[in-house]
């Protein structure tokens, strides 16, 4: 096994870091404080290919692996967590359109999606169905050459400011086999957007409820076949868990870097606080946990790229571990800064707020534990160990 980055991966990382340092890092605090959704900067990222990282090349994407994409997202997240998280959601939704969309939909949408000129939201969660996605109730009833969609989705990132919605709907029986996926233009008649939610973090992207009131969607906007929506959603969530874990890793690395710099500058009792062994131990633990989390995320991405039979369990383990570690590292970095970590002049309180939601998204970490435990209790799961 070779854990070193390839020449291409290092090039991707360097390019992403350069863009993040120049465009994200200087503006992240303002975007957070003023609740600015930087669509223009995301479009600039799209010019570098960052809005279609793993979308297939025949749809205009870069066709990169999930491992390559994770390496890029980590560098971007060091500059702005919330904006990078929105880009990972856009990448997932774009990949779904590019992979399962009809020719007419791909021709109409993929060029502008992979370039970042237009943005996509992913709509799965409902007021009555969160982790239990198979129980969703938003309906799509076929009426001639259209589906008529009714229902609501909640906690939708980018809603009201994006151009296309990848929506999981019920077209058939109860349970997962009755779920289908639709690519719905975001400005169709009957789509109603709620107020932008006031959130603890992720303030550089809007979050709204979406209500569908007799929305007529052309049948060619079906992704895949009827009844395949749940499968598409679960495939998306495997990659989504790697993406959100990666955002935690990148943010935690930035917090760790800040803590190391502060410890060398801040003096107490006549010497830099970096000289105190207690803080040295804390720093060592933060770095050790972070390296372990990064390696687990990259292993899960590798498993997903290879379509390993245990890929879902590895993605769940990586998401659980990395998002917990990311929050703990950001918390510890804030503590090292003392009172300065608590004020907005320093980025630590923003890192702390932004990574907290990662433990909830793409399935709560409690759900991740259920997925892992069920797999361990299945015959042959010893291969996980």
Tab-separated table of C-alpha atoms in Angstrom:
chain	number	residue	atom	x	y	z
A	1	UNK	CA	0.000	0.000	0.000
A	2	UNK	CA	1.210	3.471	-0.901
A	3	UNK	CA	-0.379	6.267	1.114
A	4	UNK	CA	1.463	9.064	-0.692
A	5	UNK	CA	-0.497	11.285	-3.051
A	6	UNK	CA	0.125	10.714	-6.720
A	7	UNK	CA	1.578	13.512	-8.812
A	8	UNK	CA	-1.898	14.300	-10.176
A	9	UNK	CA	-3.464	14.273	-6.707
A	10	UNK	CA	-0.818	16.640	-5.383
A	11	UNK	CA	-1.456	18.922	-8.350
A	12	UNK	CA	-5.210	18.879	-7.603
A	13	UNK	CA	-4.528	19.647	-3.938
A	14	UNK	CA	-2.178	22.519	-4.760
A	15	UNK	CA	-4.656	24.070	-7.199
A	16	UNK	CA	-7.518	23.771	-4.690
A	17	UNK	CA	-5.390	25.266	-1.904
A	18	UNK	CA	-4.349	28.173	-4.097
A	19	UNK	CA	-7.982	28.909	-4.980
A	20	UNK	CA	-9.159	28.455	-1.389
A	21	UNK	CA	-6.447	30.735	0.003
A	22	UNK	CA	-7.171	33.489	-2.511
A	23	UNK	CA	-10.971	33.357	-2.811
A	24	UNK	CA	-12.434	31.587	0.242
A	25	UNK	CA	-10.184	32.354	3.190
A	26	UNK	CA	-10.213	36.185	2.970
A	27	UNK	CA	-14.010	36.297	2.584
A	28	UNK	CA	-15.342	33.470	4.755
A	29	UNK	CA	-15.899	35.587	7.871
A	30	UNK	CA	-17.869	38.228	5.945
A	31	UNK	CA	-19.955	35.596	4.155
A	32	UNK	CA	-20.770	34.044	7.526
A	33	UNK	CA	-21.573	37.284	9.319
A	34	UNK	CA	-23.648	38.806	6.502
A	35	UNK	CA	-25.212	35.535	5.327
A	36	UNK	CA	-23.821	35.929	1.809
A	37	UNK	CA	-24.215	33.021	-0.616
A	38	UNK	CA	-21.153	33.528	-2.876
A	39	UNK	CA	-22.541	32.149	-6.135
A	40	UNK	CA	-20.080	34.213	-8.164
A	41	UNK	CA	-17.119	32.640	-6.378
A	42	UNK	CA	-18.603	29.155	-6.770
A	43	UNK	CA	-18.849	29.888	-10.504
A	44	UNK	CA	-15.147	30.769	-10.468
A	45	UNK	CA	-14.488	27.406	-8.820
A	46	UNK	CA	-16.533	25.847	-11.599
A	47	UNK	CA	-14.142	27.302	-14.161
A	48	UNK	CA	-11.462	25.107	-12.559
A	49	UNK	CA	-13.709	22.042	-12.766
A	50	UNK	CA	-14.602	21.993	-9.070
A	51	UNK	CA	-18.374	21.912	-9.709
A	52	UNK	CA	-18.289	18.673	-11.696
A	53	UNK	CA	-15.459	16.775	-10.060
A	54	UNK	CA	-16.816	13.237	-10.331
A	55	UNK	CA	-19.514	13.801	-12.926
A	56	UNK	CA	-18.707	11.722	-16.028
A	57	UNK	CA	-16.575	13.251	-18.736
A	58	UNK	CA	-19.226	12.688	-21.417
A	59	UNK	CA	-21.418	15.121	-19.480
A	60	UNK	CA	-18.642	17.703	-19.204
A	61	UNK	CA	-17.367	16.691	-15.761
A	62	UNK	CA	-13.806	15.814	-14.815
A	63	UNK	CA	-14.666	12.166	-14.102
A	64	UNK	CA	-12.376	12.072	-11.063
A	65	UNK	CA	-12.454	9.390	-8.396
A	66	UNK	CA	-14.090	9.995	-5.024
A	67	UNK	CA	-10.626	9.877	-3.468
A	68	UNK	CA	-9.335	12.596	-5.799
A	69	UNK	CA	-12.459	14.662	-5.089
A	70	UNK	CA	-12.008	14.274	-1.325
A	71	UNK	CA	-8.451	15.582	-1.570
A	72	UNK	CA	-9.746	18.673	-3.385
A	73	UNK	CA	-12.673	19.267	-1.024
A	74	UNK	CA	-10.360	19.090	1.992
A	75	UNK	CA	-8.272	21.986	0.707
A	76	UNK	CA	-11.350	24.036	-0.156
A	77	UNK	CA	-12.891	23.460	3.283
A	78	UNK	CA	-9.806	24.961	4.910
A	79	UNK	CA	-10.889	28.275	3.380
A	80	UNK	CA	-14.661	28.170	3.917
A	81	UNK	CA	-16.523	25.224	5.373
A	82	UNK	CA	-20.052	26.296	4.456
A	83	UNK	CA	-19.269	27.165	0.840
A	84	UNK	CA	-17.340	23.943	0.310
A	85	UNK	CA	-20.175	21.925	1.840
A	86	UNK	CA	-22.603	23.534	-0.621
A	87	UNK	CA	-20.236	22.665	-3.456
A	88	UNK	CA	-20.171	19.020	-2.341
A	89	UNK	CA	-23.988	18.945	-2.405
A	90	UNK	CA	-24.000	20.536	-5.853
A	91	UNK	CA	-21.441	17.998	-7.059
A	92	UNK	CA	-23.597	15.113	-5.797
A	93	UNK	CA	-26.787	16.419	-7.386
A	94	UNK	CA	-24.976	17.201	-10.647
A	95	UNK	CA	-23.524	13.683	-10.703
A	96	UNK	CA	-27.039	12.272	-10.334
A	97	UNK	CA	-28.346	14.312	-13.268
A	98	UNK	CA	-25.306	13.429	-15.379
A	99	UNK	CA	-25.475	9.714	-14.520
A	100	UNK	CA	-29.218	8.973	-14.590
A	101	UNK	CA	-30.705	11.863	-16.571
A	102	UNK	CA	-32.299	11.458	-19.984
A	103	UNK	CA	-30.389	12.752	-22.984
A	104	UNK	CA	-32.592	15.846	-23.228
A	105	UNK	CA	-32.120	16.731	-19.557
A	106	UNK	CA	-28.371	16.150	-19.645
A	107	UNK	CA	-28.010	18.245	-22.791
A	108	UNK	CA	-30.063	21.057	-21.284
A	109	UNK	CA	-28.525	21.133	-17.808
A	110	UNK	CA	-25.133	19.453	-17.500
A	111	UNK	CA	-22.989	22.068	-19.307
A	112	UNK	CA	-24.149	24.842	-16.962
A	113	UNK	CA	-24.094	22.632	-13.850
A	114	UNK	CA	-20.554	21.293	-14.252
A	115	UNK	CA	-19.328	24.824	-14.979
A	116	UNK	CA	-20.971	26.267	-11.873
A	117	UNK	CA	-22.982	28.715	-13.968
A	118	UNK	CA	-26.089	27.068	-12.510
A	119	UNK	CA	-26.409	25.303	-9.168
A	120	UNK	CA	-28.310	22.258	-7.917
A	121	UNK	CA	-29.959	21.343	-4.610
A	122	UNK	CA	-30.635	17.853	-3.285
A	123	UNK	CA	-34.086	17.271	-1.792
A	124	UNK	CA	-34.573	14.150	0.310
A	125	UNK	CA	-35.467	15.148	3.887
A	126	UNK	CA	-39.104	15.867	4.766
A	127	UNK	CA	-40.831	17.175	7.900
A	128	UNK	CA	-41.848	13.616	8.783
A	129	UNK	CA	-38.932	11.632	7.369
A	130	UNK	CA	-35.308	12.320	8.143
A	131	UNK	CA	-33.070	9.321	8.700
A	132	UNK	CA	-35.984	7.053	7.705
A	133	UNK	CA	-35.800	8.171	4.081
A	134	UNK	CA	-37.840	5.200	2.828
A	135	UNK	CA	-40.925	6.639	4.518
A	136	UNK	CA	-40.960	9.884	2.499
A	137	UNK	CA	-44.387	11.029	1.346
A	138	UNK	CA	-43.872	13.703	-1.317
A	139	UNK	CA	-45.858	12.293	-4.223
A	140	UNK	CA	-45.465	12.381	-7.987
A	141	UNK	CA	-48.495	11.119	-9.906
A	142	UNK	CA	-48.217	10.559	-13.620
A	143	UNK	CA	-50.685	12.542	-15.705
A	144	UNK	CA	-50.066	12.130	-19.414
A	145	UNK	CA	-46.604	13.423	-20.261
A	146	UNK	CA	-46.081	15.021	-16.827
A	147	UNK	CA	-45.709	14.100	-13.182
A	148	UNK	CA	-47.765	16.182	-10.747
A	149	UNK	CA	-45.723	16.682	-7.582
A	150	UNK	CA	-47.143	17.505	-4.144
A	151	UNK	CA	-45.446	17.596	-0.754
A	152	UNK	CA	-42.698	19.319	1.199
A	153	UNK	CA	-38.951	19.028	1.734
A	154	UNK	CA	-37.047	20.622	4.617
A	155	UNK	CA	-33.475	21.679	5.437
A	156	UNK	CA	-32.633	22.030	1.744
A	157	UNK	CA	-29.252	23.667	1.175
A	158	UNK	CA	-29.281	26.397	-1.448
A	159	UNK	CA	-33.078	26.287	-1.822
A	160	UNK	CA	-34.439	29.476	-3.334
A	161	UNK	CA	-31.057	30.365	-4.847
A	162	UNK	CA	-30.331	27.289	-6.972
A	163	UNK	CA	-31.555	26.422	-10.446
A	164	UNK	CA	-32.488	22.744	-10.376
A	165	UNK	CA	-33.742	20.428	-7.647
A	166	UNK	CA	-32.987	16.712	-7.493
A	167	UNK	CA	-36.072	15.514	-5.631
A	168	UNK	CA	-36.908	12.087	-4.223
A	169	UNK	CA	-40.636	11.438	-4.637
A	170	UNK	CA	-43.088	8.599	-4.180
A	171	UNK	CA	-44.444	7.261	-7.452
A	172	UNK	CA	-45.550	3.858	-6.192
A	173	UNK	CA	-46.020	1.600	-3.195
A	174	UNK	CA	-44.939	2.302	0.372
A	175	UNK	CA	-41.299	1.684	1.197
A	176	UNK	CA	-38.108	2.084	-0.825
A	177	UNK	CA	-39.368	0.401	-4.013
A	178	UNK	CA	-41.965	3.104	-4.510
A	179	UNK	CA	-39.475	5.986	-4.600
A	180	UNK	CA	-38.302	7.695	-7.787
A	181	UNK	CA	-36.006	10.655	-8.514
A	182	UNK	CA	-36.905	13.745	-10.510
A	183	UNK	CA	-34.756	16.630	-11.750
A	184	UNK	CA	-37.087	19.595	-11.292
A	185	UNK	CA	-36.292	23.106	-12.583
A	186	UNK	CA	-36.373	25.326	-9.516
A	187	UNK	CA	-38.626	28.002	-11.016
A	188	UNK	CA	-41.608	25.878	-12.051
A	189	UNK	CA	-45.075	27.094	-11.128
A	190	UNK	CA	-46.262	25.720	-7.806
A	191	UNK	CA	-42.867	25.616	-6.105
A	192	UNK	CA	-42.974	27.656	-2.900
A	193	UNK	CA	-39.862	28.500	-0.892
A	194	UNK	CA	-40.006	29.146	2.833
A	195	UNK	CA	-37.984	31.689	4.763
A	196	UNK	CA	-34.231	31.286	5.041
A	197	UNK	CA	-33.631	29.420	8.290
A	198	UNK	CA	-31.630	31.139	11.031
A	199	UNK	CA	-28.896	28.602	11.779
A	200	UNK	CA	-26.028	28.084	14.198
A	201	UNK	CA	-23.574	27.719	11.324
A	202	UNK	CA	-23.369	27.243	7.560
A	203	UNK	CA	-24.479	30.865	7.176
A	204	UNK	CA	-22.785	31.251	3.781
A	205	UNK	CA	-25.508	29.132	2.199
A	206	UNK	CA	-29.296	29.469	2.547
A	207	UNK	CA	-31.430	26.663	3.982
A	208	UNK	CA	-35.157	26.635	3.278
A	209	UNK	CA	-38.248	24.460	3.193
A	210	UNK	CA	-39.682	23.745	-0.255
A	211	UNK	CA	-43.374	23.077	-0.859
A	212	UNK	CA	-44.588	21.512	-4.099
A	213	UNK	CA	-48.186	22.410	-4.901
A	214	UNK	CA	-49.381	20.556	-8.021
A	215	UNK	CA	-46.043	21.122	-9.754
A	216	UNK	CA	-46.091	19.726	-13.294
A	217	UNK	CA	-42.780	18.091	-14.225
A	218	UNK	CA	-42.189	16.643	-17.718
A	219	UNK	CA	-41.756	12.842	-17.640
A	220	UNK	CA	-38.347	13.133	-19.316
A	221	UNK	CA	-37.087	14.684	-16.078
A	222	UNK	CA	-37.247	11.288	-14.372
A	223	UNK	CA	-33.768	10.122	-13.304
A	224	UNK	CA	-33.305	6.448	-14.084
A	225	UNK	CA	-36.489	4.402	-13.973
A	226	UNK	CA	-39.489	4.580	-11.691
A	227	UNK	CA	-38.718	2.844	-8.411
A	228	UNK	CA	-34.957	3.456	-8.626
A	229	UNK	CA	-34.968	6.676	-6.598
A	230	UNK	CA	-34.120	5.101	-3.263
A	231	UNK	CA	-31.169	3.259	-4.780
A	232	UNK	CA	-29.946	6.492	-6.379
A	233	UNK	CA	-30.351	8.308	-3.057
A	234	UNK	CA	-28.382	5.671	-1.139
A	235	UNK	CA	-25.576	5.719	-3.708
A	236	UNK	CA	-25.526	9.474	-3.332
A	237	UNK	CA	-25.365	9.238	0.450
A	238	UNK	CA	-22.317	6.947	0.400
A	239	UNK	CA	-20.400	9.645	-1.449
A	240	UNK	CA	-22.118	12.401	0.499
A	241	UNK	CA	-20.850	10.931	3.761
A	242	UNK	CA	-17.289	11.023	2.443
A	243	UNK	CA	-17.826	14.608	1.301
A	244	UNK	CA	-19.176	15.879	4.616
A	245	UNK	CA	-16.480	13.984	6.540
A	246	UNK	CA	-13.888	15.636	4.314
A	247	UNK	CA	-15.305	19.082	5.095
A	248	UNK	CA	-14.794	18.298	8.784
A	249	UNK	CA	-11.202	17.202	8.153
A	250	UNK	CA	-10.335	20.350	6.197
A	251	UNK	CA	-11.903	22.660	8.773
A	252	UNK	CA	-10.239	20.845	11.665
A	253	UNK	CA	-6.859	21.065	9.929
A	254	UNK	CA	-7.290	24.815	9.581
A	255	UNK	CA	-8.266	25.058	13.265
A	256	UNK	CA	-5.220	22.997	14.243
A	257	UNK	CA	-2.972	25.244	12.155
A	258	UNK	CA	-4.415	28.287	13.905
A	259	UNK	CA	-3.848	26.714	17.320
A	260	UNK	CA	-0.220	25.887	16.516
A	261	UNK	CA	0.440	29.447	15.368
A	262	UNK	CA	-1.283	30.964	18.385
A	263	UNK	CA	0.632	28.765	20.845
A	264	UNK	CA	3.927	30.024	19.461
A	265	UNK	CA	2.868	33.678	19.581
A	266	UNK	CA	0.944	33.864	22.864
A	267	UNK	CA	3.104	34.345	25.947
A	268	UNK	CA	2.125	33.696	29.559
A	269	UNK	CA	4.362	33.498	32.624
A	270	UNK	CA	7.277	34.802	30.586
A	271	UNK	CA	7.278	32.226	27.769
A	272	UNK	CA	5.210	31.085	24.776
A	273	UNK	CA	2.368	28.815	25.813
A	274	UNK	CA	3.777	26.296	23.302
A	275	UNK	CA	6.399	25.588	25.977
A	276	UNK	CA	3.804	24.146	28.363
A	277	UNK	CA	3.723	20.370	28.231
A	278	UNK	CA	0.001	20.150	28.915
A	279	UNK	CA	-0.784	22.105	25.753
A	280	UNK	CA	1.819	20.133	23.807
A	281	UNK	CA	0.008	16.934	24.765
A	282	UNK	CA	-3.316	18.422	23.677
A	283	UNK	CA	-1.834	19.438	20.334
A	284	UNK	CA	-0.347	15.971	19.831
A	285	UNK	CA	-3.707	14.328	20.505
A	286	UNK	CA	-5.477	16.673	18.091
A	287	UNK	CA	-2.986	15.913	15.317
A	288	UNK	CA	-3.080	12.165	15.929
A	289	UNK	CA	-6.873	11.991	15.832
A	290	UNK	CA	-6.990	14.169	12.736
A	291	UNK	CA	-4.493	12.037	10.810
A	292	UNK	CA	-6.417	8.886	11.766
A	293	UNK	CA	-9.687	10.446	10.604
A	294	UNK	CA	-8.176	11.575	7.303
A	295	UNK	CA	-6.838	8.085	6.588
A	296	UNK	CA	-10.216	6.529	7.378
A	297	UNK	CA	-11.987	8.931	5.022
A	298	UNK	CA	-9.534	8.215	2.234
A	299	UNK	CA	-9.877	4.471	2.802
A	300	UNK	CA	-13.663	4.772	2.548
A	301	UNK	CA	-13.316	6.810	-0.652
A	302	UNK	CA	-11.031	4.123	-2.067
A	303	UNK	CA	-13.561	1.434	-1.151
A	304	UNK	CA	-16.312	3.403	-2.874
A	305	UNK	CA	-14.185	3.888	-5.986
A	306	UNK	CA	-13.535	0.137	-6.132
A	307	UNK	CA	-17.220	-0.674	-5.507
A	308	UNK	CA	-16.174	-2.811	-2.558
A	309	UNK	CA	-19.041	-4.884	-1.079
A	310	UNK	CA	-18.457	-3.166	2.276
A	311	UNK	CA	-18.308	0.361	0.888
A	312	UNK	CA	-21.453	1.554	2.679
A	313	UNK	CA	-20.157	0.426	6.069
A	314	UNK	CA	-16.780	2.063	5.468
A	315	UNK	CA	-18.442	5.328	4.386
A	316	UNK	CA	-20.582	5.243	7.545
A	317	UNK	CA	-17.554	4.583	9.755
A	318	UNK	CA	-15.588	7.372	8.110
A	319	UNK	CA	-18.454	9.825	8.445
A	320	UNK	CA	-19.042	8.952	12.107
A	321	UNK	CA	-15.388	9.117	13.089
A	322	UNK	CA	-14.261	12.090	11.028
A	323	UNK	CA	-17.161	14.386	11.896
A	324	UNK	CA	-16.784	13.614	15.600
A	325	UNK	CA	-13.022	14.173	15.444
A	326	UNK	CA	-13.463	17.330	13.395
A	327	UNK	CA	-15.751	18.843	16.019
A	328	UNK	CA	-13.464	17.778	18.880
A	329	UNK	CA	-10.395	19.287	17.210
A	330	UNK	CA	-12.200	22.573	16.523
A	331	UNK	CA	-13.436	22.653	20.120
A	332	UNK	CA	-9.922	22.039	21.453
A	333	UNK	CA	-8.434	24.680	19.148
A	334	UNK	CA	-10.977	27.200	20.409
A	335	UNK	CA	-10.060	26.311	23.999
A	336	UNK	CA	-6.361	26.830	23.295
A	337	UNK	CA	-7.177	30.353	22.110
A	338	UNK	CA	-8.920	31.091	25.406
A	339	UNK	CA	-11.211	34.111	25.277
A	340	UNK	CA	-9.929	35.057	21.834
A	341	UNK	CA	-11.341	31.819	20.448
A	342	UNK	CA	-14.818	32.923	21.462
A	343	UNK	CA	-14.858	36.233	19.591
A	344	UNK	CA	-15.536	36.685	15.887
A	345	UNK	CA	-12.231	38.434	15.223
A	346	UNK	CA	-10.750	34.937	15.197
A	347	UNK	CA	-12.113	32.112	12.996
A	348	UNK	CA	-12.280	29.454	15.719
A	349	UNK	CA	-15.868	30.104	16.791
A	350	UNK	CA	-16.970	29.877	13.118
A	351	UNK	CA	-15.125	26.593	12.641
A	352	UNK	CA	-16.800	25.296	15.800
A	353	UNK	CA	-20.266	26.319	14.592
A	354	UNK	CA	-19.840	25.118	11.023
A	355	UNK	CA	-18.603	21.592	11.767
A	356	UNK	CA	-21.274	20.849	14.376
A	357	UNK	CA	-23.920	20.224	11.723
A	358	UNK	CA	-21.721	17.607	10.022
A	359	UNK	CA	-22.510	15.211	12.860
A	360	UNK	CA	-26.187	15.459	11.896
A	361	UNK	CA	-26.162	15.569	8.085
A	362	UNK	CA	-26.177	12.624	5.655
A	363	UNK	CA	-27.665	10.541	8.470
A	364	UNK	CA	-26.941	11.370	12.102
A	365	UNK	CA	-23.917	9.743	13.689
A	366	UNK	CA	-26.312	7.588	15.701
A	367	UNK	CA	-27.657	6.236	12.399
A	368	UNK	CA	-24.068	5.636	11.253
A	369	UNK	CA	-23.583	3.455	14.325
A	370	UNK	CA	-26.720	1.480	13.434
A	371	UNK	CA	-25.437	0.876	9.880
A	372	UNK	CA	-22.050	-0.275	11.173
A	373	UNK	CA	-23.496	-2.482	13.926
A	374	UNK	CA	-25.939	-4.182	11.576
A	375	UNK	CA	-23.115	-4.976	9.185
A	376	UNK	CA	-20.932	-6.341	11.976
A	377	UNK	CA	-23.757	-8.624	13.090
A	378	UNK	CA	-24.165	-9.996	9.566
A	379	UNK	CA	-22.359	-13.203	8.658
A	380	UNK	CA	-19.008	-12.497	7.042
A	381	UNK	CA	-18.689	-8.982	8.416
A	382	UNK	CA	-15.379	-9.885	9.987
A	383	UNK	CA	-13.801	-8.529	6.803
A	384	UNK	CA	-14.502	-5.061	8.201
A	385	UNK	CA	-11.912	-5.747	10.843
